[in-house]
């Protein structure tokens, strides 16, 4: 049974906060968190991420970036990353994540590109991929829970 999800990207200000917020909205009984491999610790979510989530009736304005740590990995039932390189990095740094670490785009075979410092339309494209990945995982989680 999956009770906690950790979503990871690089800086923890663009992609993972949006994905974690979407999971939290769609799976309200689960603990949904996010972190970054190279987090911009303490920084708020990117302005476009905040704006786009607001359009989804989700407020992430209180989000602050946090660094990925072993306790976050250990306390999560499912860890989702944005691309294969992040998956490989985390598996190497935290070997206990094997078996519960996957790409967000696992089922539709895609990586979620980083829109950091890019125009709004890039964030919108990124969000569409995140929404697809979240929808795929929500179906899978619902089937096992």
C-alpha positions as a LaTeX table, in Angstrom:
\begin{tabular}{lrrr}
\hline
Residue & $x$ (\AA) & $y$ (\AA) & $z$ (\AA) \\
\hline
Unk1 & 0.00 & 0.00 & 0.00 \\
Unk2 & 1.29 & 3.44 & $-0.93$ \\
Unk3 & 0.85 & 6.07 & 1.78 \\
Unk4 & 3.61 & 8.54 & 0.91 \\
Unk5 & 5.00 & 9.93 & $-2.33$ \\
Unk6 & 8.21 & 11.90 & $-2.77$ \\
Unk7 & 8.68 & 13.78 & $-6.04$ \\
Unk8 & 12.23 & 14.83 & $-6.92$ \\
Unk9 & 13.73 & 17.19 & $-9.50$ \\
Unk10 & 16.91 & 19.27 & $-9.48$ \\
Unk11 & 16.20 & 22.57 & $-7.72$ \\
Unk12 & 12.82 & 21.75 & $-6.13$ \\
Unk13 & 11.30 & 25.00 & $-7.37$ \\
Unk14 & 9.71 & 24.17 & $-10.75$ \\
Unk15 & 8.70 & 20.60 & $-11.53$ \\
Unk16 & 8.58 & 18.63 & $-8.29$ \\
Unk17 & 6.48 & 21.18 & $-6.35$ \\
Unk18 & 3.88 & 21.15 & $-9.12$ \\
Unk19 & 3.82 & 17.36 & $-9.33$ \\
Unk20 & 3.60 & 16.91 & $-5.54$ \\
Unk21 & 0.77 & 19.44 & $-5.36$ \\
Unk22 & $-1.17$ & 17.65 & $-8.11$ \\
Unk23 & $-0.70$ & 14.32 & $-6.32$ \\
Unk24 & $-1.88$ & 15.87 & $-3.04$ \\
Unk25 & $-5.01$ & 17.22 & $-4.73$ \\
Unk26 & $-5.86$ & 13.94 & $-6.46$ \\
Unk27 & $-4.84$ & 11.62 & $-3.60$ \\
Unk28 & $-5.76$ & 13.59 & $-0.48$ \\
Unk29 & $-5.15$ & 10.70 & 1.92 \\
Unk30 & $-1.49$ & 10.41 & 0.95 \\
Unk31 & 1.53 & 12.30 & 2.25 \\
Unk32 & 2.96 & 14.05 & $-0.84$ \\
Unk33 & 6.30 & 15.85 & $-0.61$ \\
Unk34 & 9.00 & 17.12 & $-2.93$ \\
Unk35 & 12.75 & 17.66 & $-2.79$ \\
Unk36 & 15.68 & 18.46 & $-5.06$ \\
Unk37 & 18.95 & 16.74 & $-5.88$ \\
Unk38 & 20.60 & 20.16 & $-5.97$ \\
Unk39 & 17.88 & 22.11 & $-4.20$ \\
Unk40 & 17.86 & 25.86 & $-4.06$ \\
Unk41 & 17.26 & 25.44 & $-0.33$ \\
Unk42 & 14.69 & 27.79 & 1.15 \\
Unk43 & 13.69 & 29.32 & $-2.18$ \\
Unk44 & 10.00 & 29.58 & $-3.11$ \\
Unk45 & 8.55 & 27.83 & $-6.12$ \\
Unk46 & 9.20 & 29.52 & $-9.46$ \\
Unk47 & 6.70 & 32.30 & $-10.22$ \\
Unk48 & 5.32 & 30.49 & $-13.29$ \\
Unk49 & 4.90 & 27.30 & $-11.26$ \\
Unk50 & 2.91 & 29.24 & $-8.67$ \\
Unk51 & 0.78 & 30.88 & $-11.38$ \\
Unk52 & 0.04 & 27.63 & $-13.21$ \\
Unk53 & $-0.88$ & 25.82 & $-10.01$ \\
Unk54 & $-3.18$ & 28.70 & $-9.07$ \\
Unk55 & $-5.02$ & 28.05 & $-12.36$ \\
Unk56 & $-5.50$ & 24.47 & $-11.11$ \\
Unk57 & $-6.93$ & 25.84 & $-7.82$ \\
Unk58 & $-3.78$ & 24.81 & $-5.96$ \\
Unk59 & $-1.74$ & 27.22 & $-3.83$ \\
Unk60 & 1.99 & 26.43 & $-3.67$ \\
Unk61 & 3.05 & 29.93 & $-2.65$ \\
Unk62 & 4.23 & 28.63 & 0.76 \\
Unk63 & 6.51 & 26.02 & $-0.83$ \\
Unk64 & 10.21 & 26.24 & 0.07 \\
Unk65 & 12.83 & 24.11 & $-1.65$ \\
Unk66 & 14.48 & 21.34 & 0.33 \\
Unk67 & 17.44 & 19.10 & $-0.36$ \\
Unk68 & 16.89 & 15.40 & $-0.93$ \\
Unk69 & 18.07 & 13.48 & 2.14 \\
Unk70 & 18.14 & 9.84 & 3.14 \\
Unk71 & 15.33 & 10.25 & 5.71 \\
Unk72 & 13.02 & 11.57 & 2.96 \\
Unk73 & 13.82 & 8.54 & 0.81 \\
Unk74 & 13.46 & 6.10 & 3.71 \\
Unk75 & 10.09 & 7.52 & 4.78 \\
Unk76 & 8.56 & 7.43 & 1.28 \\
Unk77 & 6.74 & 4.47 & $-0.25$ \\
Unk78 & 7.13 & 5.81 & $-3.80$ \\
Unk79 & 9.80 & 8.16 & $-5.17$ \\
Unk80 & 9.28 & 9.75 & $-8.57$ \\
Unk81 & 11.90 & 11.62 & $-10.59$ \\
Unk82 & 11.78 & 13.60 & $-13.80$ \\
Unk83 & 14.35 & 11.74 & $-15.90$ \\
Unk84 & 16.57 & 8.67 & $-16.09$ \\
Unk85 & 19.70 & 10.58 & $-15.02$ \\
Unk86 & 18.05 & 11.64 & $-11.77$ \\
Unk87 & 16.94 & 8.04 & $-11.18$ \\
Unk88 & 20.49 & 6.76 & $-11.69$ \\
Unk89 & 21.94 & 9.47 & $-9.45$ \\
Unk90 & 19.54 & 8.70 & $-6.59$ \\
Unk91 & 20.00 & 4.92 & $-6.91$ \\
Unk92 & 23.75 & 5.41 & $-6.61$ \\
Unk93 & 23.56 & 7.84 & $-3.69$ \\
Unk94 & 20.70 & 6.07 & $-1.87$ \\
Unk95 & 20.78 & 2.34 & $-2.75$ \\
Unk96 & 17.79 & 1.60 & $-0.49$ \\
Unk97 & 15.54 & 3.44 & $-2.99$ \\
Unk98 & 15.74 & 0.60 & $-5.49$ \\
Unk99 & 12.32 & $-0.91$ & $-6.06$ \\
Unk100 & 10.43 & 2.23 & $-5.11$ \\
Unk101 & 12.15 & 4.76 & $-7.38$ \\
Unk102 & 10.67 & 5.45 & $-10.83$ \\
Unk103 & 10.32 & 8.15 & $-13.45$ \\
Unk104 & 7.14 & 10.24 & $-13.39$ \\
Unk105 & 6.79 & 9.41 & $-17.10$ \\
Unk106 & 7.41 & 5.68 & $-16.55$ \\
Unk107 & 4.18 & 4.40 & $-18.09$ \\
Unk108 & 4.11 & 6.69 & $-21.12$ \\
Unk109 & 7.90 & 6.58 & $-21.58$ \\
Unk110 & 8.82 & 10.26 & $-21.30$ \\
Unk111 & 11.14 & 12.50 & $-19.32$ \\
Unk112 & 9.95 & 15.84 & $-17.94$ \\
Unk113 & 12.30 & 18.59 & $-19.11$ \\
Unk114 & 13.40 & 21.38 & $-16.76$ \\
Unk115 & 11.70 & 24.72 & $-17.54$ \\
Unk116 & 13.93 & 26.66 & $-15.12$ \\
Unk117 & 14.54 & 30.24 & $-16.34$ \\
Unk118 & 12.51 & 29.58 & $-19.50$ \\
Unk119 & 9.40 & 31.39 & $-20.79$ \\
Unk120 & 5.89 & 30.67 & $-19.53$ \\
Unk121 & 4.98 & 28.51 & $-22.54$ \\
Unk122 & 7.81 & 26.13 & $-21.59$ \\
Unk123 & 6.35 & 25.85 & $-18.08$ \\
Unk124 & 2.94 & 25.15 & $-19.61$ \\
Unk125 & 4.39 & 22.36 & $-21.77$ \\
Unk126 & 6.21 & 20.97 & $-18.75$ \\
Unk127 & 3.00 & 21.04 & $-16.71$ \\
Unk128 & 1.15 & 19.07 & $-19.41$ \\
Unk129 & 3.77 & 16.31 & $-19.12$ \\
Unk130 & 3.56 & 16.40 & $-15.33$ \\
Unk131 & $-0.23$ & 16.15 & $-15.48$ \\
Unk132 & 0.02 & 13.13 & $-17.76$ \\
Unk133 & 2.54 & 11.43 & $-15.48$ \\
Unk134 & 0.50 & 12.18 & $-12.37$ \\
Unk135 & $-2.67$ & 10.81 & $-14.02$ \\
Unk136 & $-0.83$ & 7.60 & $-14.99$ \\
Unk137 & 0.49 & 7.12 & $-11.45$ \\
Unk138 & $-2.83$ & 7.99 & $-9.78$ \\
Unk139 & $-4.48$ & 5.19 & $-11.77$ \\
Unk140 & $-1.72$ & 2.79 & $-10.74$ \\
Unk141 & $-1.83$ & 3.83 & $-7.08$ \\
Unk142 & $-5.62$ & 3.55 & $-6.98$ \\
Unk143 & $-5.35$ & 0.02 & $-8.35$ \\
Unk144 & $-2.91$ & $-1.14$ & $-5.63$ \\
Unk145 & $-4.39$ & 0.78 & $-2.72$ \\
\hline
\end{tabular}
